[in-house]
Tab-separated table of C-alpha atoms in Angstrom:
chain	number	residue	atom	x	y	z
A	14	THR	CA	-0.107	0.002	-0.280
A	15	PHE	CA	1.195	3.484	-0.841
A	16	VAL	CA	0.604	6.008	1.178
A	17	GLY	CA	1.355	9.762	3.046
A	18	GLY	CA	3.742	11.398	5.291
A	19	GLY	CA	3.520	12.835	2.894
A	20	GLU	CA	1.570	12.693	-1.316
A	21	PRO	CA	2.824	9.432	-2.676
A	22	THR	CA	2.295	10.369	-6.289
A	23	VAL	CA	3.878	13.529	-5.703
A	24	ARG	CA	7.421	11.789	-5.899
A	25	LYS	CA	8.422	11.906	-9.435
A	26	GLY	CA	8.321	8.413	-11.756
A	27	TYR	CA	6.178	7.018	-8.686
A	28	GLU	CA	4.050	4.437	-11.376
A	29	HIS	CA	6.990	3.426	-12.855
A	30	ILE	CA	7.377	2.187	-9.643
A	31	VAL	CA	3.417	0.956	-8.874
A	32	GLU	CA	3.882	-0.234	-12.846
A	33	HIS	CA	7.012	-2.738	-11.363
A	34	ALA	CA	5.433	-3.661	-8.297
A	35	LEU	CA	2.506	-4.900	-9.818
A	36	ASP	CA	4.165	-5.947	-12.943
A	37	ASN	CA	5.712	-8.407	-10.326
A	38	ASP	CA	2.789	-10.072	-8.890
A	39	PHE	CA	2.346	-7.980	-5.914
A	40	LEU	CA	-0.639	-6.730	-4.203
A	41	VAL	CA	-0.576	-2.676	-5.020
A	42	SER	CA	-3.421	-1.137	-3.320
A	43	MET	CA	-2.971	3.697	-2.924
A	44	VAL	CA	-4.056	6.629	-0.662
A	45	THR	CA	-3.758	9.458	-2.178
A	46	ASN	CA	-5.016	13.020	-2.337
A	47	GLY	CA	-4.982	13.082	-6.603
A	48	SER	CA	-3.346	15.002	-7.387
A	49	TYR	CA	-1.326	13.084	-9.862
A	50	LEU	CA	-3.590	10.000	-10.201
A	51	GLU	CA	-2.662	11.191	-14.087
A	52	ARG	CA	0.757	9.823	-13.975
A	53	LEU	CA	-0.638	7.056	-13.534
A	54	LEU	CA	-2.385	6.091	-17.339
A	55	SER	CA	1.193	5.911	-18.909
A	56	VAL	CA	1.466	3.001	-17.790
A	57	ASN	CA	-0.050	-0.327	-19.800
A	58	VAL	CA	-4.045	-0.284	-19.231
A	59	GLU	CA	-3.428	-3.475	-18.551
A	60	THR	CA	-0.948	-3.738	-15.897
A	61	ILE	CA	-3.179	-0.632	-13.916
A	62	ARG	CA	-6.268	-2.534	-14.406
A	63	LYS	CA	-3.876	-5.154	-10.981
A	64	ILE	CA	-4.008	-2.107	-8.945
A	65	SER	CA	-6.489	-4.034	-5.631
A	66	TRP	CA	-7.512	-0.143	-5.694
A	67	ILE	CA	-7.055	3.372	-4.846
A	68	GLY	CA	-8.001	6.095	-2.391
A	69	VAL	CA	-8.170	8.741	-2.542
A	70	ASP	CA	-9.159	11.867	-0.312
A	71	ILE	CA	-11.919	14.525	-1.434
A	72	ASP	CA	-13.109	14.999	2.196
A	73	SER	CA	-16.169	16.954	0.734
A	74	GLY	CA	-18.603	15.774	-2.965
A	75	ASP	CA	-18.225	20.407	-2.237
A	76	PRO	CA	-15.806	21.825	-4.714
A	77	GLY	CA	-15.816	25.101	-1.808
A	78	LEU	CA	-15.812	22.540	0.910
A	79	TYR	CA	-12.940	21.111	-1.116
A	80	GLU	CA	-10.863	24.135	-1.160
A	81	GLU	CA	-11.894	24.888	2.326
A	82	ILE	CA	-10.682	21.655	4.310
A	83	ARG	CA	-7.428	20.983	1.256
A	84	ARG	CA	-6.599	23.830	1.654
A	85	SER	CA	-4.754	23.211	-1.598
A	86	ARG	CA	-1.881	25.326	-3.228
A	87	GLN	CA	-2.891	23.729	-6.546
A	88	SER	CA	-5.702	25.663	-8.686
A	89	GLY	CA	-8.519	23.971	-10.076
A	90	LEU	CA	-7.318	20.995	-8.235
A	91	TYR	CA	-10.660	19.704	-6.980
A	92	GLU	CA	-11.625	19.662	-11.120
A	93	LYS	CA	-8.561	18.279	-12.058
A	94	VAL	CA	-8.900	15.530	-9.089
A	95	LYS	CA	-12.334	13.839	-10.371
A	96	ASN	CA	-10.554	14.228	-14.378
A	97	ASN	CA	-8.217	11.414	-12.704
A	98	ILE	CA	-10.319	9.548	-11.189
A	99	LYS	CA	-13.032	9.441	-13.943
A	100	GLU	CA	-10.421	8.511	-16.451
A	101	LEU	CA	-8.667	5.390	-14.166
A	102	THR	CA	-12.544	4.382	-13.800
A	103	SER	CA	-13.472	4.859	-16.811
A	104	VAL	CA	-10.590	1.665	-18.021
A	105	GLY	CA	-11.851	-0.378	-15.119
A	106	VAL	CA	-9.845	0.797	-11.983
A	107	THR	CA	-11.479	0.713	-8.152
A	108	VAL	CA	-11.151	3.599	-6.733
A	109	ASP	CA	-12.522	4.127	-3.900
A	110	ILE	CA	-14.592	7.716	-2.073
A	111	LYS	CA	-12.345	8.853	1.324
A	112	SER	CA	-14.388	11.458	3.474
A	113	LEU	CA	-13.481	12.984	6.698
A	114	LEU	CA	-16.804	13.475	9.021
A	115	PHE	CA	-16.621	16.014	11.381
A	116	ASP	CA	-18.971	19.761	11.958
A	117	LYS	CA	-18.213	21.219	8.137
A	118	THR	CA	-19.233	17.169	6.539
A	119	ILE	CA	-22.493	15.434	8.471
A	120	ASN	CA	-24.930	17.596	7.134
A	121	GLU	CA	-27.299	16.325	4.526
A	122	GLU	CA	-26.042	19.301	1.224
A	123	SER	CA	-23.160	18.542	2.114
A	124	VAL	CA	-23.413	14.303	2.568
A	125	ILE	CA	-25.180	14.022	-0.627
A	126	SER	CA	-22.557	16.003	-2.646
A	127	THR	CA	-20.035	14.280	-1.580
A	128	LEU	CA	-22.087	10.759	-2.913
A	129	GLU	CA	-23.076	12.185	-6.445
A	130	TYR	CA	-19.072	12.911	-6.633
A	131	CYS	CA	-18.728	9.779	-6.199
A	132	LYS	CA	-22.307	8.219	-8.610
A	133	GLU	CA	-20.648	10.597	-10.658
A	134	VAL	CA	-16.348	9.497	-11.269
A	135	GLY	CA	-17.418	5.670	-11.075
A	136	ALA	CA	-16.168	5.520	-7.800
A	137	ARG	CA	-16.546	1.578	-5.953
A	138	MET	CA	-17.733	3.611	-3.066
A	139	VAL	CA	-17.351	6.078	-0.181
A	140	TYR	CA	-16.055	5.540	2.682
A	141	PHE	CA	-16.663	8.261	5.230
A	142	ARG	CA	-14.447	8.614	8.089
A	143	LEU	CA	-14.508	10.477	11.271
A	144	ALA	CA	-11.972	14.187	11.514
A	145	LEU	CA	-9.744	14.273	13.853
A	146	ILE	CA	-10.207	17.422	15.835
A	147	ASP	CA	-7.273	17.626	17.675
A	148	LYS	CA	-5.236	14.754	19.236
A	149	SER	CA	-6.184	13.531	20.975
A	150	VAL	CA	-10.281	13.982	20.405
A	151	ILE	CA	-12.461	12.004	17.568
A	152	PHE	CA	-15.025	13.582	15.668
A	153	ASN	CA	-18.503	12.249	17.625
A	154	LEU	CA	-20.967	11.042	15.251
A	155	ASP	CA	-24.642	10.015	15.743
A	156	LYS	CA	-25.268	6.995	15.369
A	157	GLU	CA	-29.407	9.032	13.346
A	158	VAL	CA	-25.837	10.348	11.290
A	159	GLU	CA	-24.688	7.291	10.278
A	160	THR	CA	-28.420	6.238	9.633
A	161	SER	CA	-29.217	9.242	7.505
A	162	ILE	CA	-25.772	8.867	5.644
A	163	ASN	CA	-26.965	5.084	5.286
A	164	GLU	CA	-30.096	6.416	3.696
A	165	ILE	CA	-29.212	8.409	2.093
A	166	ALA	CA	-26.355	6.766	-0.574
A	167	LYS	CA	-28.479	3.836	-0.958
A	168	LYS	CA	-30.970	6.410	-2.248
A	169	ILE	CA	-28.693	7.915	-4.911
A	170	GLY	CA	-26.642	4.310	-5.251
A	171	VAL	CA	-23.835	5.150	-4.243
A	172	LYS	CA	-22.392	1.894	-1.575
A	173	VAL	CA	-20.919	3.506	1.409
A	174	LYS	CA	-18.890	1.884	4.873
A	175	VAL	CA	-19.171	4.197	8.382
A	176	ASN	CA	-15.818	3.652	9.678
A	177	THR	CA	-17.235	4.410	13.534
A	178	SER	CA	-13.987	2.039	14.908
A	179	ARG	CA	-12.683	5.906	15.660
A	180	MET	CA	-14.688	7.190	18.465
A	181	GLY	CA	-14.232	3.652	21.404
A	182	GLU	CA	-11.586	4.851	23.585
A	183	ARG	CA	-7.828	3.816	22.548
A	184	THR	CA	-5.514	1.859	24.298
A	185	TYR	CA	-1.820	2.193	22.825
A	186	LYS	CA	0.891	5.301	23.233
A	187	LYS	CA	1.687	4.914	19.423
A	188	CYS	CA	1.210	3.007	16.322
A	189	HIS	CA	2.913	1.263	14.671
A	190	ALA	CA	1.442	0.064	11.433
A	191	LEU	CA	3.271	2.124	9.133
A	192	TYR	CA	6.443	0.519	10.422
A	193	LEU	CA	4.727	-2.565	7.885
A	194	ILE	CA	4.134	-0.340	4.653
A	195	PRO	CA	6.880	1.430	2.722
A	196	VAL	CA	5.852	5.196	3.210
A	197	PHE	CA	6.818	8.335	0.345
A	198	SER	CA	7.059	11.013	1.674
A	199	ALA	CA	6.732	14.711	-0.056
A	200	ASP	CA	10.538	15.177	-0.943
A	201	GLY	CA	10.027	11.517	-2.676
């Protein structure tokens, strides 16, 4: 799994590393903000179809809220990411949309925009996750809101997963998971 600690697609030539891993029968997945996913399209289509999944963090399907949350330095990033996802799904790559849940995104309008975004780009599903409010506080989600999200998703025809597992108390002080997967930092 190629993940953050920085954005994995910032590294020049990352697509060749992904291609090499796929060509050597590794099970490959990626978590990204989607900003440079178009580079994967330079790889043989049959090869990139082997990617297990790509999780794209959009945090909101609403362009204004997306920018407010992301505070991207790249002008037009919302549309660029959307187009990148559409191009990948059109050739058969499995893409999941990842979106934050917190006070600004739990309203019906925001949820609908994210689910419609998913449908428009041809993604497999929306994976909603709870936002980290500060160093130790996770956004707390009401069961009613979770039920509402599932109902809206059903009406729109989009598969959804609402991950509430972070609401429980953590009994550990340090996470060691990142030592088990390759990480590309922003500096490559």
